[in-house]
């Protein structure tokens, strides 16, 4: 079997997944301000009494495993998934008001990478990305999926291999 085809079959599913951007999330919520906002992760919905406990924004510079410089902006939204009496899911409009306060106080880049940190206050925080958003009649649901670590040089190499016209990379990773 062709080595390239074999490599694709083994790691093809590991290519980066499309994610909702901060801008896409906010514009999607704007049309549904009165609806309850439900985040789903690990096959279940957040409890109705969840809190947005922190919103962090930052610009990062790093060196990847292939010694390539990287830079990006990222927003972290921390969800505290707890149980409290007599509370319903937060309306999308309240979430948008929280983001407006963040923008006024520290700035909010709508093009930034969006990461969710979720914990129930007992287990360690887990890191998720916003995969998609569904607006139903009763609620708006944001589906979160785990954000795995990744080798950026390998990801770029795999993307080049899937392109019909891309130059061939010499090696897939960490050279």
PDB file of C-alpha atoms in Angstrom:
ATOM      1  CA  UNK A   1       0.000   0.000   0.000  1.00  0.00           C
ATOM      2  CA  UNK A   2       1.168   3.512  -0.795  1.00  0.00           C
ATOM      3  CA  UNK A   3       2.830   5.077   2.296  1.00  0.00           C
ATOM      4  CA  UNK A   4       1.060   8.419   1.863  1.00  0.00           C
ATOM      5  CA  UNK A   5      -2.351   6.738   1.595  1.00  0.00           C
ATOM      6  CA  UNK A   6      -1.561   4.663   4.674  1.00  0.00           C
ATOM      7  CA  UNK A   7      -0.550   7.801   6.589  1.00  0.00           C
ATOM      8  CA  UNK A   8      -3.802   9.501   5.595  1.00  0.00           C
ATOM      9  CA  UNK A   9      -5.883   6.550   6.742  1.00  0.00           C
ATOM     10  CA  UNK A  10      -4.154   6.457  10.124  1.00  0.00           C
ATOM     11  CA  UNK A  11      -4.119  10.165  10.943  1.00  0.00           C
ATOM     12  CA  UNK A  12      -6.655  11.678   8.562  1.00  0.00           C
ATOM     13  CA  UNK A  13      -9.260  11.911  11.300  1.00  0.00           C
ATOM     14  CA  UNK A  14      -6.768  13.803  13.444  1.00  0.00           C
ATOM     15  CA  UNK A  15      -6.680  16.870  11.217  1.00  0.00           C
ATOM     16  CA  UNK A  16      -7.844  20.017  13.002  1.00  0.00           C
ATOM     17  CA  UNK A  17     -11.626  20.246  13.263  1.00  0.00           C
ATOM     18  CA  UNK A  18     -13.411  23.413  12.210  1.00  0.00           C
ATOM     19  CA  UNK A  19     -14.367  25.495  15.220  1.00  0.00           C
ATOM     20  CA  UNK A  20     -16.809  28.282  15.891  1.00  0.00           C
ATOM     21  CA  UNK A  21     -14.988  31.577  16.082  1.00  0.00           C
ATOM     22  CA  UNK A  22     -15.776  34.113  18.775  1.00  0.00           C
ATOM     23  CA  UNK A  23     -17.446  36.282  16.116  1.00  0.00           C
ATOM     24  CA  UNK A  24     -19.610  33.408  14.828  1.00  0.00           C
ATOM     25  CA  UNK A  25     -20.700  32.490  18.347  1.00  0.00           C
ATOM     26  CA  UNK A  26     -21.643  36.058  19.252  1.00  0.00           C
ATOM     27  CA  UNK A  27     -23.492  36.765  15.999  1.00  0.00           C
ATOM     28  CA  UNK A  28     -25.385  33.481  16.343  1.00  0.00           C
ATOM     29  CA  UNK A  29     -26.456  34.345  19.883  1.00  0.00           C
ATOM     30  CA  UNK A  30     -27.476  37.896  18.926  1.00  0.00           C
ATOM     31  CA  UNK A  31     -30.565  36.621  17.081  1.00  0.00           C
ATOM     32  CA  UNK A  32     -31.680  34.522  20.078  1.00  0.00           C
ATOM     33  CA  UNK A  33     -31.126  36.756  23.119  1.00  0.00           C
ATOM     34  CA  UNK A  34     -34.222  35.570  24.993  1.00  0.00           C
ATOM     35  CA  UNK A  35     -33.570  31.852  24.563  1.00  0.00           C
ATOM     36  CA  UNK A  36     -31.808  29.813  27.230  1.00  0.00           C
ATOM     37  CA  UNK A  37     -28.148  29.201  26.356  1.00  0.00           C
ATOM     38  CA  UNK A  38     -27.127  25.593  26.917  1.00  0.00           C
ATOM     39  CA  UNK A  39     -23.587  24.298  26.531  1.00  0.00           C
ATOM     40  CA  UNK A  40     -23.238  20.562  25.834  1.00  0.00           C
ATOM     41  CA  UNK A  41     -20.045  18.642  26.565  1.00  0.00           C
ATOM     42  CA  UNK A  42     -19.074  15.025  27.144  1.00  0.00           C
ATOM     43  CA  UNK A  43     -22.522  13.865  26.017  1.00  0.00           C
ATOM     44  CA  UNK A  44     -24.529  15.991  28.443  1.00  0.00           C
ATOM     45  CA  UNK A  45     -25.800  19.517  28.973  1.00  0.00           C
ATOM     46  CA  UNK A  46     -24.459  21.928  31.577  1.00  0.00           C
ATOM     47  CA  UNK A  47     -26.672  22.190  34.631  1.00  0.00           C
ATOM     48  CA  UNK A  48     -29.254  24.995  34.501  1.00  0.00           C
ATOM     49  CA  UNK A  49     -27.415  26.871  37.266  1.00  0.00           C
ATOM     50  CA  UNK A  50     -24.032  27.087  35.508  1.00  0.00           C
ATOM     51  CA  UNK A  51     -22.010  30.295  35.868  1.00  0.00           C
ATOM     52  CA  UNK A  52     -19.583  32.080  33.567  1.00  0.00           C
ATOM     53  CA  UNK A  53     -16.914  32.542  36.235  1.00  0.00           C
ATOM     54  CA  UNK A  54     -14.164  34.144  34.175  1.00  0.00           C
ATOM     55  CA  UNK A  55     -13.401  35.393  30.685  1.00  0.00           C
ATOM     56  CA  UNK A  56      -9.710  35.730  29.856  1.00  0.00           C
ATOM     57  CA  UNK A  57      -8.277  37.229  26.705  1.00  0.00           C
ATOM     58  CA  UNK A  58      -4.684  37.172  25.636  1.00  0.00           C
ATOM     59  CA  UNK A  59      -2.131  37.235  22.883  1.00  0.00           C
ATOM     60  CA  UNK A  60       0.388  34.429  22.834  1.00  0.00           C
ATOM     61  CA  UNK A  61       3.767  33.812  21.241  1.00  0.00           C
ATOM     62  CA  UNK A  62       5.253  30.351  21.216  1.00  0.00           C
ATOM     63  CA  UNK A  63       7.690  28.027  19.526  1.00  0.00           C
ATOM     64  CA  UNK A  64       6.180  24.781  18.233  1.00  0.00           C
ATOM     65  CA  UNK A  65       7.893  21.388  18.293  1.00  0.00           C
ATOM     66  CA  UNK A  66       9.406  22.062  14.859  1.00  0.00           C
ATOM     67  CA  UNK A  67      11.033  25.278  16.137  1.00  0.00           C
ATOM     68  CA  UNK A  68       8.544  27.419  14.175  1.00  0.00           C
ATOM     69  CA  UNK A  69       7.416  30.654  15.833  1.00  0.00           C
ATOM     70  CA  UNK A  70       3.659  30.866  16.397  1.00  0.00           C
ATOM     71  CA  UNK A  71       1.441  33.729  17.548  1.00  0.00           C
ATOM     72  CA  UNK A  72      -2.295  33.976  18.142  1.00  0.00           C
ATOM     73  CA  UNK A  73      -5.023  35.618  20.207  1.00  0.00           C
ATOM     74  CA  UNK A  74      -7.254  33.469  22.368  1.00  0.00           C
ATOM     75  CA  UNK A  75     -10.288  33.969  24.577  1.00  0.00           C
ATOM     76  CA  UNK A  76     -10.954  31.560  27.438  1.00  0.00           C
ATOM     77  CA  UNK A  77     -14.487  31.317  28.803  1.00  0.00           C
ATOM     78  CA  UNK A  78     -14.644  29.470  32.099  1.00  0.00           C
ATOM     79  CA  UNK A  79     -17.896  27.638  32.900  1.00  0.00           C
ATOM     80  CA  UNK A  80     -18.642  26.477  36.445  1.00  0.00           C
ATOM     81  CA  UNK A  81     -21.106  23.613  35.988  1.00  0.00           C
ATOM     82  CA  UNK A  82     -22.780  23.486  39.404  1.00  0.00           C
ATOM     83  CA  UNK A  83     -26.199  22.650  40.810  1.00  0.00           C
ATOM     84  CA  UNK A  84     -28.174  25.418  42.522  1.00  0.00           C
ATOM     85  CA  UNK A  85     -31.855  25.535  43.381  1.00  0.00           C
ATOM     86  CA  UNK A  86     -34.412  27.573  41.438  1.00  0.00           C
ATOM     87  CA  UNK A  87     -32.248  28.616  38.514  1.00  0.00           C
ATOM     88  CA  UNK A  88     -32.693  28.118  34.810  1.00  0.00           C
ATOM     89  CA  UNK A  89     -30.163  28.214  32.008  1.00  0.00           C
ATOM     90  CA  UNK A  90     -28.728  31.673  31.391  1.00  0.00           C
ATOM     91  CA  UNK A  91     -30.416  33.554  28.528  1.00  0.00           C
ATOM     92  CA  UNK A  92     -28.160  34.168  25.531  1.00  0.00           C
ATOM     93  CA  UNK A  93     -28.632  37.913  26.111  1.00  0.00           C
ATOM     94  CA  UNK A  94     -27.049  37.678  29.563  1.00  0.00           C
ATOM     95  CA  UNK A  95     -24.046  35.849  28.094  1.00  0.00           C
ATOM     96  CA  UNK A  96     -23.711  38.613  25.488  1.00  0.00           C
ATOM     97  CA  UNK A  97     -23.872  41.235  28.274  1.00  0.00           C
ATOM     98  CA  UNK A  98     -20.997  39.467  30.056  1.00  0.00           C
ATOM     99  CA  UNK A  99     -18.918  39.566  26.869  1.00  0.00           C
ATOM    100  CA  UNK A 100     -19.744  43.292  26.409  1.00  0.00           C
ATOM    101  CA  UNK A 101     -18.444  43.959  29.940  1.00  0.00           C
ATOM    102  CA  UNK A 102     -15.266  42.044  29.105  1.00  0.00           C
ATOM    103  CA  UNK A 103     -14.846  44.094  25.933  1.00  0.00           C
ATOM    104  CA  UNK A 104     -15.272  47.364  27.846  1.00  0.00           C
ATOM    105  CA  UNK A 105     -12.853  46.357  30.625  1.00  0.00           C
ATOM    106  CA  UNK A 106     -10.053  44.433  28.907  1.00  0.00           C
ATOM    107  CA  UNK A 107     -10.929  44.223  25.208  1.00  0.00           C
ATOM    108  CA  UNK A 108     -12.412  41.341  23.265  1.00  0.00           C
ATOM    109  CA  UNK A 109     -11.045  40.193  19.904  1.00  0.00           C
ATOM    110  CA  UNK A 110     -13.902  38.638  17.883  1.00  0.00           C
ATOM    111  CA  UNK A 111     -11.311  36.905  15.664  1.00  0.00           C
ATOM    112  CA  UNK A 112      -9.575  35.231  18.607  1.00  0.00           C
ATOM    113  CA  UNK A 113      -9.454  31.490  19.014  1.00  0.00           C
ATOM    114  CA  UNK A 114     -12.194  30.469  21.464  1.00  0.00           C
ATOM    115  CA  UNK A 115     -11.550  28.009  24.288  1.00  0.00           C
ATOM    116  CA  UNK A 116     -13.918  26.880  27.029  1.00  0.00           C
ATOM    117  CA  UNK A 117     -12.678  25.719  30.421  1.00  0.00           C
ATOM    118  CA  UNK A 118     -15.315  23.634  32.222  1.00  0.00           C
ATOM    119  CA  UNK A 119     -15.392  22.256  35.765  1.00  0.00           C
ATOM    120  CA  UNK A 120     -17.989  21.248  38.312  1.00  0.00           C
ATOM    121  CA  UNK A 121     -15.885  22.719  41.098  1.00  0.00           C
ATOM    122  CA  UNK A 122     -14.625  19.277  42.136  1.00  0.00           C
ATOM    123  CA  UNK A 123     -13.002  17.734  39.087  1.00  0.00           C
ATOM    124  CA  UNK A 124     -10.112  19.514  37.336  1.00  0.00           C
ATOM    125  CA  UNK A 125     -10.964  21.937  34.559  1.00  0.00           C
ATOM    126  CA  UNK A 126     -11.206  20.414  31.114  1.00  0.00           C
ATOM    127  CA  UNK A 127     -10.543  22.282  27.885  1.00  0.00           C
ATOM    128  CA  UNK A 128     -13.044  22.391  25.015  1.00  0.00           C
ATOM    129  CA  UNK A 129     -13.628  24.133  21.702  1.00  0.00           C
ATOM    130  CA  UNK A 130     -16.991  25.296  20.358  1.00  0.00           C
ATOM    131  CA  UNK A 131     -17.751  22.843  17.586  1.00  0.00           C
ATOM    132  CA  UNK A 132     -21.179  24.041  16.457  1.00  0.00           C
ATOM    133  CA  UNK A 133     -24.306  25.875  17.527  1.00  0.00           C
ATOM    134  CA  UNK A 134     -27.936  24.834  17.074  1.00  0.00           C
ATOM    135  CA  UNK A 135     -30.877  27.192  17.549  1.00  0.00           C
ATOM    136  CA  UNK A 136     -34.045  25.312  18.420  1.00  0.00           C
ATOM    137  CA  UNK A 137     -37.490  26.627  19.269  1.00  0.00           C
ATOM    138  CA  UNK A 138     -36.896  26.416  23.030  1.00  0.00           C
ATOM    139  CA  UNK A 139     -33.138  27.024  23.441  1.00  0.00           C
ATOM    140  CA  UNK A 140     -29.840  27.682  21.745  1.00  0.00           C
ATOM    141  CA  UNK A 141     -27.231  24.959  22.243  1.00  0.00           C
ATOM    142  CA  UNK A 142     -23.473  25.274  21.821  1.00  0.00           C
ATOM    143  CA  UNK A 143     -21.797  21.901  21.372  1.00  0.00           C
ATOM    144  CA  UNK A 144     -18.347  21.718  22.935  1.00  0.00           C
ATOM    145  CA  UNK A 145     -15.795  19.052  22.046  1.00  0.00           C
ATOM    146  CA  UNK A 146     -12.487  18.273  23.690  1.00  0.00           C
ATOM    147  CA  UNK A 147      -9.548  20.350  22.522  1.00  0.00           C
ATOM    148  CA  UNK A 148      -6.741  17.805  22.080  1.00  0.00           C
ATOM    149  CA  UNK A 149      -3.110  18.750  21.913  1.00  0.00           C
ATOM    150  CA  UNK A 150      -1.667  18.782  18.433  1.00  0.00           C
ATOM    151  CA  UNK A 151       1.621  18.906  16.558  1.00  0.00           C
ATOM    152  CA  UNK A 152       1.327  22.020  14.379  1.00  0.00           C
ATOM    153  CA  UNK A 153       4.059  21.025  11.885  1.00  0.00           C
ATOM    154  CA  UNK A 154       2.299  17.661  11.392  1.00  0.00           C
ATOM    155  CA  UNK A 155      -1.068  19.384  10.981  1.00  0.00           C
ATOM    156  CA  UNK A 156       0.354  21.718   8.318  1.00  0.00           C
ATOM    157  CA  UNK A 157       2.000  18.763   6.554  1.00  0.00           C
ATOM    158  CA  UNK A 158      -1.281  16.808   6.514  1.00  0.00           C
ATOM    159  CA  UNK A 159      -3.171  19.799   5.145  1.00  0.00           C
ATOM    160  CA  UNK A 160      -0.554  20.209   2.406  1.00  0.00           C
ATOM    161  CA  UNK A 161      -0.879  16.518   1.516  1.00  0.00           C
ATOM    162  CA  UNK A 162      -4.634  16.861   1.061  1.00  0.00           C
ATOM    163  CA  UNK A 163      -4.273  19.804  -1.293  1.00  0.00           C
ATOM    164  CA  UNK A 164      -3.953  18.947  -4.965  1.00  0.00           C
ATOM    165  CA  UNK A 165      -1.605  21.825  -5.676  1.00  0.00           C
ATOM    166  CA  UNK A 166       0.365  22.234  -2.463  1.00  0.00           C
ATOM    167  CA  UNK A 167       4.119  21.802  -2.445  1.00  0.00           C
ATOM    168  CA  UNK A 168       5.228  18.566  -0.880  1.00  0.00           C
ATOM    169  CA  UNK A 169       6.555  18.950   2.645  1.00  0.00           C
ATOM    170  CA  UNK A 170       9.781  17.115   3.340  1.00  0.00           C
ATOM    171  CA  UNK A 171       8.773  15.730   6.712  1.00  0.00           C
ATOM    172  CA  UNK A 172       5.577  15.556   8.734  1.00  0.00           C
ATOM    173  CA  UNK A 173       6.761  16.552  12.188  1.00  0.00           C
ATOM    174  CA  UNK A 174       9.265  17.753  14.721  1.00  0.00           C
ATOM    175  CA  UNK A 175      12.396  17.856  12.588  1.00  0.00           C
TER     176      UNK A 175
END
